CSV table of C-alpha atoms in Angstrom, one decimal:
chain,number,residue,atom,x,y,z
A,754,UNK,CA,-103.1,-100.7,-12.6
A,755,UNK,CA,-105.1,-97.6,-12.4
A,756,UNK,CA,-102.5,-95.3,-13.5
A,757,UNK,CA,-104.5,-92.6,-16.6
A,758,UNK,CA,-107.7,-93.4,-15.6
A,759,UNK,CA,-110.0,-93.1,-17.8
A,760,UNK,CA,-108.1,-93.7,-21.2
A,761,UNK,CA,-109.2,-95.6,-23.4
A,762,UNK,CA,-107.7,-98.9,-23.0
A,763,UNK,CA,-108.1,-102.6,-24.2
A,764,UNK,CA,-107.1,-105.4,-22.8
A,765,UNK,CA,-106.2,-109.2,-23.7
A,766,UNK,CA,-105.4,-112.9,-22.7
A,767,UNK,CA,-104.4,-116.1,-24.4
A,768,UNK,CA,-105.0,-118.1,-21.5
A,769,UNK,CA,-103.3,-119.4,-18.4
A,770,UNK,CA,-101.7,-122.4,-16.7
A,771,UNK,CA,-98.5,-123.5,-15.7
A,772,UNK,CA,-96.4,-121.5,-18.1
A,773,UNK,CA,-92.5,-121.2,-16.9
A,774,UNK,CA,-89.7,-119.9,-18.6
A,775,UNK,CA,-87.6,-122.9,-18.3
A,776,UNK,CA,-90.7,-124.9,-20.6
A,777,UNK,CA,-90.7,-122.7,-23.4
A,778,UNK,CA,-88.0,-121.4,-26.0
A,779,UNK,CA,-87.0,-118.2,-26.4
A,780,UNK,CA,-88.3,-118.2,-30.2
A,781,UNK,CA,-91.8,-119.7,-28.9
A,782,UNK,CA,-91.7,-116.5,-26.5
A,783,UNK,CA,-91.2,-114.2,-28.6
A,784,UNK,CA,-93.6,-115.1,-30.9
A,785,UNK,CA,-96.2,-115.0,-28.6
A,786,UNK,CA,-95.6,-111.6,-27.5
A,787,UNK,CA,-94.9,-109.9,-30.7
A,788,UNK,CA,-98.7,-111.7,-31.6
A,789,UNK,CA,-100.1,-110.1,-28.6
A,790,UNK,CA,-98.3,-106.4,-29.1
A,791,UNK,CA,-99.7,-106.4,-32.5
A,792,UNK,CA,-103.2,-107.1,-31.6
A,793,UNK,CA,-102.8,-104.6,-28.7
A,794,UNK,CA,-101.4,-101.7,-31.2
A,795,UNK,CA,-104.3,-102.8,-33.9
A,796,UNK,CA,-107.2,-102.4,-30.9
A,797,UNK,CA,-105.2,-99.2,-29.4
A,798,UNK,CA,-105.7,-97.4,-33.0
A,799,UNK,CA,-109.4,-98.5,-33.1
A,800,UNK,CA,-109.9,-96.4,-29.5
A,801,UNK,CA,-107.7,-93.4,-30.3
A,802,UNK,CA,-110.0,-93.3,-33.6
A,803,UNK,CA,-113.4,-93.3,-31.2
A,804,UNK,CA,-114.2,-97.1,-31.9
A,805,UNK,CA,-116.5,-98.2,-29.8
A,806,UNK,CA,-115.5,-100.8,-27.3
A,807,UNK,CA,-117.6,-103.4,-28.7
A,808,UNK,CA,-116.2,-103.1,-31.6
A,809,UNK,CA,-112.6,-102.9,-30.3
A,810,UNK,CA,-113.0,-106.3,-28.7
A,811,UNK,CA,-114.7,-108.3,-31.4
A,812,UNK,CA,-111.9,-106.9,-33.7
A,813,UNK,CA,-109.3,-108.5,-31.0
A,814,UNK,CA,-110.6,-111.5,-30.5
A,815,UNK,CA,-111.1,-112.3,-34.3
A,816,UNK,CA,-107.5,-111.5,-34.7
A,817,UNK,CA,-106.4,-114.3,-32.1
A,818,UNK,CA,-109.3,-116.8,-33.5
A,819,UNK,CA,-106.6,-116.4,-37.0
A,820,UNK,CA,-103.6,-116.8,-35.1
A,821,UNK,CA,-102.8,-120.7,-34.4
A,822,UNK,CA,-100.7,-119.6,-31.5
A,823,UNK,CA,-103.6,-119.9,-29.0
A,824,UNK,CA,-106.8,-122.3,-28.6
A,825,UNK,CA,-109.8,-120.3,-30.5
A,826,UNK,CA,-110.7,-120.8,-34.6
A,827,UNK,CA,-107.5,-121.7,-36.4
A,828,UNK,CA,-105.6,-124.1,-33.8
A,829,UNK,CA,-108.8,-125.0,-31.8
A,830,UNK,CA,-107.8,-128.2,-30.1
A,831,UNK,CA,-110.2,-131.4,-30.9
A,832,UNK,CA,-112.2,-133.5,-29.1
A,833,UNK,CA,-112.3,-137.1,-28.0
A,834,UNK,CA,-114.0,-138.1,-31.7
A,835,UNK,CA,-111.3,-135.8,-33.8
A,836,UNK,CA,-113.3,-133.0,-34.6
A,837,UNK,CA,-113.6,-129.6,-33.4
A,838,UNK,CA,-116.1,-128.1,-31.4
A,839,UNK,CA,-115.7,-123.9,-31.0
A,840,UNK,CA,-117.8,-121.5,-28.6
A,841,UNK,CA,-117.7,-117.5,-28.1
A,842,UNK,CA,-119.8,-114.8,-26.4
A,843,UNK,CA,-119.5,-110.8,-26.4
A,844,UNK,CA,-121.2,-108.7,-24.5
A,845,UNK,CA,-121.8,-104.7,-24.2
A,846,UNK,CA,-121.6,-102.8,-21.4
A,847,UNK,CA,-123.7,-100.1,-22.1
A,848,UNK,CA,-127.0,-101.8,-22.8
A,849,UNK,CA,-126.2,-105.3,-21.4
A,850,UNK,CA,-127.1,-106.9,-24.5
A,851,UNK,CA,-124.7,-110.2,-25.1
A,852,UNK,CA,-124.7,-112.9,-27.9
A,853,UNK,CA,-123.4,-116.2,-27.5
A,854,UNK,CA,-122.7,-119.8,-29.3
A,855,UNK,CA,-121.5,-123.4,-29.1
A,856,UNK,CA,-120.2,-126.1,-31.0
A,857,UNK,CA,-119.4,-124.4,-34.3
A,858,UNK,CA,-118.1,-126.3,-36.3
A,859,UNK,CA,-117.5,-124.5,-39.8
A,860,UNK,CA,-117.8,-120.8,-38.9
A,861,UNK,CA,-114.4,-119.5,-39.4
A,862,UNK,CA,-114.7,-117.1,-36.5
A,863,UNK,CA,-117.3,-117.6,-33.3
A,864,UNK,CA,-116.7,-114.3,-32.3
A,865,UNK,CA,-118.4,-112.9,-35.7
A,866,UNK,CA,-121.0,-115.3,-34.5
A,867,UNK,CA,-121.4,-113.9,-31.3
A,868,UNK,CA,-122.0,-110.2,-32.2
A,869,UNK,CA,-124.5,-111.8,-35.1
A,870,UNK,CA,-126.4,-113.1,-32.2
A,871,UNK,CA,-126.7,-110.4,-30.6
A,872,UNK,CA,-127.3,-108.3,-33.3
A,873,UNK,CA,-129.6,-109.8,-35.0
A,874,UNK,CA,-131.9,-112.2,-32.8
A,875,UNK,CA,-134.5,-112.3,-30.3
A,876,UNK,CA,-132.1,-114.5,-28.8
A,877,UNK,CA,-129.4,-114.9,-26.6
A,878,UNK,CA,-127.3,-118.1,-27.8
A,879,UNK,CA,-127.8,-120.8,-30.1
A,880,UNK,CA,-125.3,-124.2,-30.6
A,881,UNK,CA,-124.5,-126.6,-32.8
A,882,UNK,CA,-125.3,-126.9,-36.9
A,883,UNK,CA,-128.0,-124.4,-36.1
A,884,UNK,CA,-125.5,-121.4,-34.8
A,885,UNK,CA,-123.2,-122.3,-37.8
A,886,UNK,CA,-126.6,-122.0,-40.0
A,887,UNK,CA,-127.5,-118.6,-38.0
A,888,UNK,CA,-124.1,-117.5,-38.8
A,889,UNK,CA,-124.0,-118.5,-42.2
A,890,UNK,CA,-127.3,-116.6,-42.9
A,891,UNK,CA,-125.5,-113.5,-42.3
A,892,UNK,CA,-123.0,-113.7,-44.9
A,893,UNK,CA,-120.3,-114.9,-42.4
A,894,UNK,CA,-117.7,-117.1,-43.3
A,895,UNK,CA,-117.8,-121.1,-43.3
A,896,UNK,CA,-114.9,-122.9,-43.4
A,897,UNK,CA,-114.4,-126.8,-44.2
A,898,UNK,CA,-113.8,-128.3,-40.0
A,899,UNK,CA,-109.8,-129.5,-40.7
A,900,UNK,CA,-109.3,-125.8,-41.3
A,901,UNK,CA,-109.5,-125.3,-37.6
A,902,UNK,CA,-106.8,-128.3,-36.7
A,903,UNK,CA,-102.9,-127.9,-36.8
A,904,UNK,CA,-100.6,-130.6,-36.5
A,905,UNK,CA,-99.6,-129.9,-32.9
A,906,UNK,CA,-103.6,-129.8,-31.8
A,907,UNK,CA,-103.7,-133.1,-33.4
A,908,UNK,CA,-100.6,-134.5,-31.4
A,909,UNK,CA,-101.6,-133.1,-28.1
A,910,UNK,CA,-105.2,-135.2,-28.7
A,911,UNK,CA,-103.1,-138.8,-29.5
A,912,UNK,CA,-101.5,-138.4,-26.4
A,913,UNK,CA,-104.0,-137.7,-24.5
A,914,UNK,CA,-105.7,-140.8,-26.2
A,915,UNK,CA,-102.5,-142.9,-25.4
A,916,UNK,CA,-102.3,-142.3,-22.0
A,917,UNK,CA,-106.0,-142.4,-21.7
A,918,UNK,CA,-106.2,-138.9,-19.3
A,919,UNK,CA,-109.5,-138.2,-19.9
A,920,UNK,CA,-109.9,-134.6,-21.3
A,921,UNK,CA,-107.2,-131.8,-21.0
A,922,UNK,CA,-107.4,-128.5,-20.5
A,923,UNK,CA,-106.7,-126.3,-23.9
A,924,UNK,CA,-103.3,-126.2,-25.6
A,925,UNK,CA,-101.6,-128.7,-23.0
A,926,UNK,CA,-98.6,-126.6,-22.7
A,927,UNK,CA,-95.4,-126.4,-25.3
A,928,UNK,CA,-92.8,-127.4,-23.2
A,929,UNK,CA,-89.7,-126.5,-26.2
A,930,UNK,CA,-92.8,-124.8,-28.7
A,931,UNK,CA,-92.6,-128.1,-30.3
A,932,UNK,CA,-95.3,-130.4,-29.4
A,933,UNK,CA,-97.0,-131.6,-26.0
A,934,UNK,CA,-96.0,-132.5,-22.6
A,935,UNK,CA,-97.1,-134.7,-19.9
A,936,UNK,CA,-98.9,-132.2,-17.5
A,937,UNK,CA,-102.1,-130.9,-18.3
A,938,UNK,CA,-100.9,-127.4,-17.8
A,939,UNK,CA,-102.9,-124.5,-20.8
A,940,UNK,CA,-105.8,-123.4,-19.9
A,941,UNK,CA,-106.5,-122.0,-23.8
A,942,UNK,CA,-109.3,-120.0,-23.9
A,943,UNK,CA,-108.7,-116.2,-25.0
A,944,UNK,CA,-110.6,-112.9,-24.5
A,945,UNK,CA,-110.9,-109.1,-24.4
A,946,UNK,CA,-112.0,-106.7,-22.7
A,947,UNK,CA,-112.2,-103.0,-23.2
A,948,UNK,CA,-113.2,-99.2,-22.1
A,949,UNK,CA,-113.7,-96.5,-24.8
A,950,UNK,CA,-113.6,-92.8,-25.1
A,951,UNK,CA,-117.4,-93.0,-24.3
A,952,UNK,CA,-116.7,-94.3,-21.2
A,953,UNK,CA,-118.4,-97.5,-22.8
A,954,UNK,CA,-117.2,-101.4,-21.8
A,955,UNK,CA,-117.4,-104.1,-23.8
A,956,UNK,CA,-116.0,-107.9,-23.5
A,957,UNK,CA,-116.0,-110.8,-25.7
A,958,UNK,CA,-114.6,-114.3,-25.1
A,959,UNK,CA,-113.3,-117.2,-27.4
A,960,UNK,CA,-112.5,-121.2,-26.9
A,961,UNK,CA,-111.6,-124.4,-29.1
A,962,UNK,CA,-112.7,-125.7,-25.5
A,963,UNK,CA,-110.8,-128.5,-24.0
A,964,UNK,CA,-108.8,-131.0,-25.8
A,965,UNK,CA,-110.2,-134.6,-25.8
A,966,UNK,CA,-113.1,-133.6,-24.4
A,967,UNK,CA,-116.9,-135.3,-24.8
A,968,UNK,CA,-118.6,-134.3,-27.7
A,969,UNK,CA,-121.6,-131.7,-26.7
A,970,UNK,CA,-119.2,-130.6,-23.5
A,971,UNK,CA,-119.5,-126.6,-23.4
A,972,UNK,CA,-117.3,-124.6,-20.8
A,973,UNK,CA,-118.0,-121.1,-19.1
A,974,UNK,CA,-116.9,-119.6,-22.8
A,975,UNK,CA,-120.1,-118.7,-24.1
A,976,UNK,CA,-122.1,-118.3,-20.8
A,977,UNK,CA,-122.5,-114.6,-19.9
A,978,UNK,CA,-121.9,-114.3,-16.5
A,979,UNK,CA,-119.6,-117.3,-16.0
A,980,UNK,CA,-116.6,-116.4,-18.6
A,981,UNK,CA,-118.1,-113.0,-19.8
A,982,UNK,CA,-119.8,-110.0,-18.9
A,983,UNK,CA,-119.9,-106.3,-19.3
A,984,UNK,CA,-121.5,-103.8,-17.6
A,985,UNK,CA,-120.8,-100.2,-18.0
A,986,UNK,CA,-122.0,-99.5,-14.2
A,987,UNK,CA,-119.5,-101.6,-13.0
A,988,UNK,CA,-116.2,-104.0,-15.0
A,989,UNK,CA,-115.7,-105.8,-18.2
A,990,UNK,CA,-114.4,-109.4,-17.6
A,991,UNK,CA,-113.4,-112.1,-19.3
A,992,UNK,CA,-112.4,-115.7,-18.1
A,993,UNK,CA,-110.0,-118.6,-19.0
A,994,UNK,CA,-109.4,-121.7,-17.2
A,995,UNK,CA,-111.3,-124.7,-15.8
A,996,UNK,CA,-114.9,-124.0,-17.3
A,997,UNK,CA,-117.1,-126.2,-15.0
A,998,UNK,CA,-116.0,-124.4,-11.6
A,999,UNK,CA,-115.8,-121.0,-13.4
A,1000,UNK,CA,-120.0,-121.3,-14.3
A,1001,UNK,CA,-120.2,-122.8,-10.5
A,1002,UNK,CA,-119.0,-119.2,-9.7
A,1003,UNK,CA,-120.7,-117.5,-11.8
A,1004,UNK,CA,-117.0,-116.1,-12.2
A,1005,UNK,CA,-117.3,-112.9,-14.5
A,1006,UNK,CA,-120.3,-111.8,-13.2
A,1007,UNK,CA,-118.7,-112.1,-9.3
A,1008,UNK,CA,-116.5,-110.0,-9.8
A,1009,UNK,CA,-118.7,-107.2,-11.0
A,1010,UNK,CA,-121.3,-108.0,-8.1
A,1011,UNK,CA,-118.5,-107.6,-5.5
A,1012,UNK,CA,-117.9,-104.3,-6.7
A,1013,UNK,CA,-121.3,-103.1,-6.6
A,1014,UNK,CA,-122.2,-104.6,-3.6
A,1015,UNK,CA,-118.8,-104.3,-1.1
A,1016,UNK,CA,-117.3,-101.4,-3.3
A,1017,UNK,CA,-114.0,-103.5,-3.8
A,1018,UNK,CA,-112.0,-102.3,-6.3
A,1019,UNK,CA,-111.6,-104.5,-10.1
A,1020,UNK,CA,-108.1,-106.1,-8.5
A,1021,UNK,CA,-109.6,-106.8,-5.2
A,1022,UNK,CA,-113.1,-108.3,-6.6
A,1023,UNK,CA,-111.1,-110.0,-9.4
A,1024,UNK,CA,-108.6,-111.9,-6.8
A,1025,UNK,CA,-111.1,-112.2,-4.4
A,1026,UNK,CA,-112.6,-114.3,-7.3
A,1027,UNK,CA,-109.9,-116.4,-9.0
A,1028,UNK,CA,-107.3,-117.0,-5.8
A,1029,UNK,CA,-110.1,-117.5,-2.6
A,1030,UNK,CA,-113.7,-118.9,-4.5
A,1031,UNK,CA,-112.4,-120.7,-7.7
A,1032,UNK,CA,-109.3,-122.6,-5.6
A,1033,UNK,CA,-112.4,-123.7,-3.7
A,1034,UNK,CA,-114.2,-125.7,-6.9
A,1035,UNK,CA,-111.0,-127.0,-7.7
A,1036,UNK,CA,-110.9,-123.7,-10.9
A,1037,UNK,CA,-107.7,-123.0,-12.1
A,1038,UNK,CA,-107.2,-120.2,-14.6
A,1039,UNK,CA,-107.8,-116.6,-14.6
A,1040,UNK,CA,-109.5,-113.5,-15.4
A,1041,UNK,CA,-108.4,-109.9,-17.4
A,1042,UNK,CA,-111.0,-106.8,-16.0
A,1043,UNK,CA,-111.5,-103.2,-16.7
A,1044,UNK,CA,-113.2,-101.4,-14.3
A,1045,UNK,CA,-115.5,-98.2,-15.3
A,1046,UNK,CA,-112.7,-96.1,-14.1
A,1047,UNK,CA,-110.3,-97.4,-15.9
A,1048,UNK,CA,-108.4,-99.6,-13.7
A,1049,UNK,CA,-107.3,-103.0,-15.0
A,1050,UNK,CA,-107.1,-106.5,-13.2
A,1051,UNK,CA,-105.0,-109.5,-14.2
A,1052,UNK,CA,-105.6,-112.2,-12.0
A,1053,UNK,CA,-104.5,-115.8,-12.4
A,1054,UNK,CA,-104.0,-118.2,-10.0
A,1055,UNK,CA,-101.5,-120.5,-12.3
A,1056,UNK,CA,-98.1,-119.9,-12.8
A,1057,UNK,CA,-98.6,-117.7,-16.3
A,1058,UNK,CA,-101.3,-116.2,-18.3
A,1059,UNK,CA,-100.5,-115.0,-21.5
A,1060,UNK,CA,-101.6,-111.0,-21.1
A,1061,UNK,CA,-101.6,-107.5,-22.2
A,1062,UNK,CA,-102.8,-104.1,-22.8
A,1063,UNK,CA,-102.9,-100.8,-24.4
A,1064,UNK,CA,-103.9,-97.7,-23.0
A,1065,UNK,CA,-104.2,-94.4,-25.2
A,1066,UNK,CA,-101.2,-92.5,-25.6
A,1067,UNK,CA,-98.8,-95.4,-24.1
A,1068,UNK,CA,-97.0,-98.3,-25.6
A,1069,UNK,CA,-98.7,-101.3,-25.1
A,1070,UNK,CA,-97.6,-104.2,-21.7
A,1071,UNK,CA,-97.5,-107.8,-22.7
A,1072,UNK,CA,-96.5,-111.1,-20.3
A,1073,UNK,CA,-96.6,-114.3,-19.9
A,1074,UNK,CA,-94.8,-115.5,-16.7
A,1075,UNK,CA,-96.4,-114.8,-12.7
A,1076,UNK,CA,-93.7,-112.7,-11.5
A,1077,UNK,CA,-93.7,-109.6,-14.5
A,1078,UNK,CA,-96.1,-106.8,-13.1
């Protein structure tokens, strides 16, 4: 998409997997859009105001971390032992300075987390009651654990537990918006990415993680490079799908080598990435991208990704199935 290059634009996703038309309602649909438009129209003011992209992106995925629709903050999925287990990592194009954590528990948005991080430490990530402490230290918000669960999140982890599948990749698709179905087939975890008026990229990158999953698993979330990255010189990317082969590829961070190094363009490298090297590791999922020119890349290689973006001065795109460009 490379039409007004150079526009400020931001970009989303709510995750991929085998999302179909004839598995969801037409209420479920259109509440997932009109989500996704808002939080487009929201990050689209922030740019036409000179908001930098950072800034834009935390703003977007905080916004999906309240919305239950999706698998990050409120409507996490849980793990094998009931609980909830929450990662997140931004990162700024301009400086290359990121901020990551893992297995929050209580702080009401990771993403806040994130940017404190990064902000505010010699360090790149923490995990566990110490990043909720970190967070906590900075005046952000804690939250009691079961504020994080939904009743649906909890039905899709007892049937997982019936059937005994082992863990299943996030929101294990609403087949009528109503509950679970059998196919492990929502790969949950969300993300933005953005370009600003600058000419500054940012990306940040959210997950509830995978639901009955091991306690202590972490994904390619958090891990710059795997399911985030920003560099001004080159793209903005953020991941969704299955974690383990996307930090095998060092996913996010591929596609921005393949355009410095072969000169592909963000669709090419971001293709090249999630339908030829992922299919490889057995990686399902996808990737959004914006290039440094202003191009943007959806690539999925599942049959949906829940998408969307806003450039300056045009009405915002939002999708869900494979076949709408």
């Amino acid at each position: 998409m490379s039409n007004n290059q150079m526009m400020p634009v931001l970009a989303i996703h709510g995750g991929a997997g085998t999302l179909l038309r004839s598995q969801m309602s037409a209420a479920k649909e259109a509440e997932y859009l009109a989500a996704m438009a808002r939080i487009l129209l929201a990050g689209q003011a922030q740019l036409a105001a000179g908001v930098a992209a950072l800034e834009v992106v935390v703003a977007a995925v905080r916004q999906i971390e309240e919305c239950e629709l999706f698998n990050a903050g409120r409507g996490a999925v849980y793990t094998a032992a009931g609980t909830h287990e929450l990662d997140a990592s931004v990162m700024d194009g301009s400086n290359l300075q990121a901020g990551a954590v893992a297995g929050l528990s209580t702080t009401r948005n990771p993403v806040l987390a994130a940017r404190a991080v990064m902000q505010h430490s010699e360090h790149l990530m923490f995990v566990g009651a110490a990043a909720d402490a970190f967070a906590a230290s900075y005046q952000l918000e804690q939250v009691a654990p079961e504020w994080f669960g939904t009743e649906l999140r909890l039905a899709q982890l007892r049937a997982a537990q019936r059937a005994q599948r082992g863990a299943l990749l996030d929101h294990d698709g609403e087949s009528s918006g109503s509950g679970p179905i059998d196919d492990a087939c929502k790969l949950g975890t969300v993300g933005a990415v953005a370009l600003d008026a600058a000419g500054h990229l940012a990306a940040a990158t959210s997950t509830g993680g995978m639901t009955n999953k091991q306690l202590g698993r972490v994904g390619d979330s958090p891990i710059i490079g795997a399911g985030c990255y920003a560099n001004d010189a080159t793209v903005a990317v953020s991941c969704t799908g299955t974690g383990e082969a996307f930090m095998r590829a060092c996913a996010a961070h591929d596609v921005s080598a393949q355009m410095a190094y072969l000169g592909l363009s963000v669709q090419a490298a971001a293709d090249n990435v999630v339908k030829t090297k992922l299919p490889n590791l057995g990686g399902s999922g996808g990737l959004i991208a914006v290039a440094a020119n202003g191009d943007i890349a959806f690539s999925f290689n599942s049959e949906g990704m829940y998408r969307g973006y806003a450039r300056v001065g045009e009405l915002p795109f939002v999708a869900i199935y494979g076949d709408q460009a």
